[in-house]
Amino acid sequence: MQGISLSEMDGIKLMNRIDSKYVTTEAVLGQILERCVSSFRVLETSGGRLASYDTVYYDTDDLKMYFEHHNRRLDREKIRVRRYCDTGECFIELKHKNNHGRTRKKRRQIDPSFFPDCKSCDEALRFIAAKSRYRLEDTSPAVRTRFSRITLTDNNLSERITIDSKLCFDNFRTGRSSTLDDAVIIEIKQDSHASSLMKSILLDLRVKPLRLSKYCVGTVLTNAEVKNSRFKEKLRAVGKMTGKRYL
């Protein structure tokens, strides 16, 4: 597959976008990538074509951000700090999903020394105070997610696809850890509900849409006490693919 650099990818950051999520397995991913060879380009960085991500989600003591998602609040936020393991860069990020289904992401680079707990970082505190309805001081690290990512774009640079595998979760508050085995989360990011070659490939391979929040899944898998009724069916669907039982 032809490569694409970070600078070339700048035009399709899609910080304000519509996301479509799918879940499959590593075996099916091989078939998907085979069909992408001539029609897609793959992001290449100094670390190669497979990037390692380390992300910590913040939440209040009573998990308000988790329950906003669980209770289907249309207008919701998530706060996270993300470290790009291959480059060492670190960002404080705010993801806001509005009631029209659009996801807007804002971020600010911070010193990597503040990972995973950036509550003593003045830059992070100012950023969240200016952009979020939450105060960073009222939150703390909740769940850590680690995974490997492949990033693709079509040849027309009209959509960006992230493919996440080897997902691992660690809960700061319960001390528990879990994984999603060989499940793969594919996310298609577009400016609008335009036609998508990747969606056509997934449809042909019978990979169905399945909206799955890494933070929420990580919380459910590592906290046996949290209410999880909204996510049970989704995790059962993932379990059928991987041959595992998660709940």
Short mmCIF file of C-alpha atoms in Angstrom, two decimals:
data_model
loop_
_atom_site.label_atom_id
_atom_site.label_comp_id
_atom_site.label_asym_id
_atom_site.label_seq_id
_atom_site.Cartn_x
_atom_site.Cartn_y
_atom_site.Cartn_z
CA MET A 1 0.00 0.00 0.00
CA GLN A 2 1.29 3.46 -0.84
CA GLY A 3 2.30 5.53 2.17
CA ILE A 4 1.29 9.03 3.20
CA SER A 5 3.13 11.37 5.55
CA LEU A 6 1.76 13.29 8.53
CA SER A 7 2.10 16.58 6.66
CA GLU A 8 0.10 15.21 3.72
CA MET A 9 -2.54 13.93 6.15
CA ASP A 10 -2.99 17.42 7.66
CA GLY A 11 -5.78 18.29 5.24
CA ILE A 12 -8.00 15.50 6.58
CA LYS A 13 -7.63 15.82 10.33
CA LEU A 14 -11.44 16.05 10.53
CA MET A 15 -11.56 17.56 13.98
CA ASN A 16 -15.29 18.25 13.36
CA ARG A 17 -16.71 15.12 11.82
CA ILE A 18 -19.19 12.28 11.61
CA ASP A 19 -17.85 8.95 12.90
CA SER A 20 -18.95 5.46 11.90
CA LYS A 21 -17.63 2.54 13.95
CA TYR A 22 -17.31 -1.14 13.12
CA VAL A 23 -15.90 -4.11 15.03
CA THR A 24 -14.32 -7.20 13.54
CA THR A 25 -11.41 -9.58 14.21
CA GLU A 26 -7.77 -9.62 13.15
CA ALA A 27 -8.46 -12.48 10.72
CA VAL A 28 -11.08 -10.44 8.85
CA LEU A 29 -8.86 -7.35 9.01
CA GLY A 30 -6.39 -9.16 6.79
CA GLN A 31 -9.08 -9.51 4.11
CA ILE A 32 -10.06 -5.85 4.50
CA LEU A 33 -6.50 -4.62 4.03
CA GLU A 34 -6.00 -6.81 0.96
CA ARG A 35 -8.92 -5.00 -0.69
CA CYS A 36 -7.48 -1.59 0.25
CA VAL A 37 -4.11 -1.93 -1.46
CA SER A 38 -4.86 0.06 -4.63
CA SER A 39 -7.50 2.46 -3.30
CA PHE A 40 -6.05 3.62 0.03
CA ARG A 41 -2.84 5.06 1.46
CA VAL A 42 -1.41 4.25 4.87
CA LEU A 43 0.07 6.75 7.31
CA GLU A 44 3.82 6.39 7.79
CA THR A 45 5.65 7.95 10.74
CA SER A 46 9.09 7.49 12.21
CA GLY A 47 7.71 4.46 13.99
CA GLY A 48 6.55 2.85 10.74
CA ARG A 49 2.99 2.00 9.74
CA LEU A 50 1.74 0.57 13.04
CA ALA A 51 1.59 3.20 15.79
CA SER A 52 1.32 2.60 19.54
CA TYR A 53 -1.10 4.76 21.54
CA ASP A 54 -1.40 5.18 25.31
CA THR A 55 -4.49 7.07 26.50
CA VAL A 56 -5.87 7.95 29.92
CA TYR A 57 -9.51 8.98 30.28
CA TYR A 58 -10.48 11.30 33.11
CA ASP A 59 -13.80 11.33 34.92
CA THR A 60 -15.43 12.62 38.08
CA ASP A 61 -15.56 10.50 41.22
CA ASP A 62 -19.13 9.45 40.34
CA LEU A 63 -18.29 8.80 36.65
CA LYS A 64 -20.46 11.56 35.19
CA MET A 65 -18.89 11.29 31.74
CA TYR A 66 -19.36 7.53 31.67
CA PHE A 67 -23.01 7.85 32.67
CA GLU A 68 -23.66 10.63 30.15
CA HIS A 69 -22.81 8.05 27.49
CA HIS A 70 -24.54 5.13 29.20
CA ASN A 71 -27.76 7.13 29.68
CA ARG A 72 -27.75 8.25 26.03
CA ARG A 73 -27.18 11.93 26.59
CA LEU A 74 -26.77 13.27 23.05
CA ASP A 75 -24.62 16.24 24.04
CA ARG A 76 -21.63 14.83 25.94
CA GLU A 77 -17.92 15.17 26.54
CA LYS A 78 -14.87 13.05 27.27
CA ILE A 79 -11.55 14.30 28.59
CA ARG A 80 -8.38 12.35 27.95
CA VAL A 81 -4.61 12.70 27.79
CA ARG A 82 -2.95 10.78 24.96
CA ARG A 83 0.68 9.84 24.45
CA TYR A 84 1.98 8.82 21.04
CA CYS A 85 4.51 6.18 22.05
CA ASP A 86 6.53 6.28 18.81
CA THR A 87 7.12 10.05 18.80
CA GLY A 88 6.81 10.79 22.51
CA GLU A 89 4.31 13.60 21.90
CA CYS A 90 1.53 14.12 24.44
CA PHE A 91 -1.80 15.97 24.17
CA ILE A 92 -4.68 16.88 26.46
CA GLU A 93 -7.85 16.30 24.42
CA LEU A 94 -11.53 17.14 24.69
CA LYS A 95 -14.04 15.19 22.60
CA HIS A 96 -17.49 16.73 22.34
CA LYS A 97 -20.38 14.97 20.62
CA ASN A 98 -23.38 17.17 19.91
CA ASN A 99 -27.05 16.31 19.49
CA HIS A 100 -26.63 16.20 15.70
CA GLY A 101 -24.24 13.26 15.88
CA ARG A 102 -21.12 15.28 15.04
CA THR A 103 -17.92 14.77 17.00
CA ARG A 104 -15.64 17.72 17.56
CA LYS A 105 -12.17 17.16 18.97
CA LYS A 106 -9.96 19.87 20.43
CA ARG A 107 -6.50 19.30 21.82
CA ARG A 108 -3.42 21.03 23.20
CA GLN A 109 0.10 19.65 23.31
CA ILE A 110 1.59 19.32 26.78
CA ASP A 111 4.90 18.17 28.19
CA PRO A 112 5.06 14.32 28.19
CA SER A 113 6.27 14.41 31.80
CA PHE A 114 2.65 15.14 32.82
CA PHE A 115 1.46 11.77 31.50
CA PRO A 116 -0.61 10.06 32.84
CA ASP A 117 -1.72 12.57 35.49
CA CYS A 118 -1.78 16.09 34.06
CA LYS A 119 -3.73 17.81 36.83
CA SER A 120 -0.59 19.69 37.87
CA CYS A 121 -0.04 20.95 34.31
CA ASP A 122 -1.08 24.62 34.04
CA GLU A 123 -1.49 24.36 30.27
CA ALA A 124 -3.91 21.43 30.63
CA LEU A 125 -5.87 23.17 33.38
CA ARG A 126 -6.29 26.34 31.30
CA PHE A 127 -7.25 24.36 28.20
CA ILE A 128 -10.03 22.39 29.91
CA ALA A 129 -11.26 25.48 31.77
CA ALA A 130 -11.65 27.31 28.45
CA LYS A 131 -13.12 24.47 26.39
CA SER A 132 -15.11 22.14 28.67
CA ARG A 133 -18.12 22.36 30.97
CA TYR A 134 -16.03 20.29 33.42
CA ARG A 135 -13.09 21.44 35.51
CA LEU A 136 -10.00 19.26 35.31
CA GLU A 137 -9.59 19.75 39.06
CA ASP A 138 -12.90 17.91 39.60
CA THR A 139 -11.74 14.82 37.69
CA SER A 140 -9.01 12.21 38.01
CA PRO A 141 -7.54 9.41 35.87
CA ALA A 142 -10.16 6.68 35.46
CA VAL A 143 -9.27 4.20 32.70
CA ARG A 144 -6.14 3.70 30.66
CA THR A 145 -6.33 2.24 27.15
CA ARG A 146 -3.39 0.96 25.14
CA PHE A 147 -3.63 -0.20 21.53
CA SER A 148 -1.95 -0.35 18.14
CA ARG A 149 -3.29 1.77 15.29
CA ILE A 150 -3.17 1.72 11.50
CA THR A 151 -4.41 4.93 9.84
CA LEU A 152 -5.64 4.95 6.24
CA THR A 153 -7.03 7.53 3.83
CA ASP A 154 -8.64 6.99 0.47
CA ASN A 155 -6.77 8.24 -2.61
CA ASN A 156 -9.09 11.27 -2.82
CA LEU A 157 -8.25 12.28 0.77
CA SER A 158 -11.96 12.48 1.56
CA GLU A 159 -12.08 10.15 4.57
CA ARG A 160 -9.79 8.91 7.30
CA ILE A 161 -9.95 5.40 8.73
CA THR A 162 -8.39 4.31 12.00
CA ILE A 163 -7.95 0.62 12.76
CA ASP A 164 -7.25 -0.21 16.41
CA SER A 165 -6.14 -3.63 17.67
CA LYS A 166 -4.48 -5.23 20.74
CA LEU A 167 -6.77 -3.22 23.03
CA CYS A 168 -5.85 -3.35 26.72
CA PHE A 169 -7.57 -1.56 29.62
CA ASP A 170 -6.37 -0.67 33.12
CA ASN A 171 -8.64 0.87 35.75
CA PHE A 172 -6.93 3.33 38.09
CA ARG A 173 -9.68 3.04 40.68
CA THR A 174 -10.36 -0.69 40.88
CA GLY A 175 -6.87 -1.92 39.99
CA ARG A 176 -8.36 -4.35 37.45
CA SER A 177 -7.18 -4.94 33.88
CA SER A 178 -8.77 -6.53 30.81
CA THR A 179 -8.44 -6.86 27.03
CA LEU A 180 -10.63 -7.24 23.96
CA ASP A 181 -8.58 -10.21 22.72
CA ASP A 182 -8.30 -10.11 18.91
CA ALA A 183 -11.18 -7.66 18.39
CA VAL A 184 -10.45 -4.78 16.01
CA ILE A 185 -12.26 -1.42 16.10
CA ILE A 186 -12.52 0.36 12.76
CA GLU A 187 -13.62 4.00 12.69
CA ILE A 188 -14.49 5.90 9.51
CA LYS A 189 -14.26 9.68 9.88
CA GLN A 190 -15.93 11.93 7.32
CA ASP A 191 -17.15 15.50 7.01
CA SER A 192 -20.61 14.23 6.04
CA HIS A 193 -22.60 11.08 5.30
CA ALA A 194 -20.96 10.85 1.88
CA SER A 195 -20.37 7.60 0.03
CA SER A 196 -17.46 5.61 1.38
CA LEU A 197 -15.35 2.99 -0.33
CA MET A 198 -14.38 1.54 3.05
CA LYS A 199 -18.03 1.16 4.03
CA SER A 200 -18.59 -0.75 0.79
CA ILE A 201 -15.69 -3.09 1.56
CA LEU A 202 -16.98 -3.72 5.09
CA LEU A 203 -20.50 -4.35 3.82
CA ASP A 204 -19.20 -6.86 1.28
CA LEU A 205 -17.32 -8.71 4.04
CA ARG A 206 -20.40 -8.60 6.32
CA VAL A 207 -18.73 -6.40 8.91
CA LYS A 208 -21.62 -4.59 10.57
CA PRO A 209 -21.64 -1.16 12.26
CA LEU A 210 -21.21 -1.33 16.02
CA ARG A 211 -20.67 1.83 18.04
CA LEU A 212 -18.19 1.05 20.78
CA SER A 213 -16.60 3.59 23.11
CA LYS A 214 -13.16 2.50 24.29
CA TYR A 215 -13.61 4.39 27.54
CA CYS A 216 -17.02 2.91 28.28
CA VAL A 217 -16.01 -0.63 27.33
CA GLY A 218 -12.85 -0.31 29.37
CA THR A 219 -14.89 0.87 32.35
CA VAL A 220 -17.35 -2.02 32.09
CA LEU A 221 -14.62 -4.65 31.72
CA THR A 222 -12.63 -3.39 34.71
CA ASN A 223 -15.38 -2.31 37.13
CA ALA A 224 -17.84 -5.04 38.10
CA GLU A 225 -19.90 -2.60 40.17
CA VAL A 226 -20.74 -0.05 37.49
CA LYS A 227 -24.14 -0.05 35.78
CA ASN A 228 -23.62 -1.46 32.28
CA SER A 229 -27.00 -2.43 30.82
CA ARG A 230 -26.56 -0.33 27.69
CA PHE A 231 -23.29 -2.05 26.77
CA LYS A 232 -24.19 -5.69 27.48
CA GLU A 233 -25.50 -6.49 24.00
CA LYS A 234 -22.52 -4.80 22.36
CA LEU A 235 -20.05 -6.81 24.40
CA ARG A 236 -21.97 -9.99 23.68
CA ALA A 237 -21.69 -9.17 19.96
CA VAL A 238 -17.93 -8.72 20.33
CA GLY A 239 -17.77 -11.98 22.29
CA LYS A 240 -19.40 -13.87 19.43
CA MET A 241 -16.63 -12.64 17.13
CA THR A 242 -13.74 -13.43 19.46
CA GLY A 243 -15.13 -16.55 21.07
CA LYS A 244 -14.92 -14.96 24.51
CA ARG A 245 -17.47 -14.05 27.17
CA TYR A 246 -16.96 -10.56 28.60
CA LEU A 247 -19.94 -10.26 30.94
#
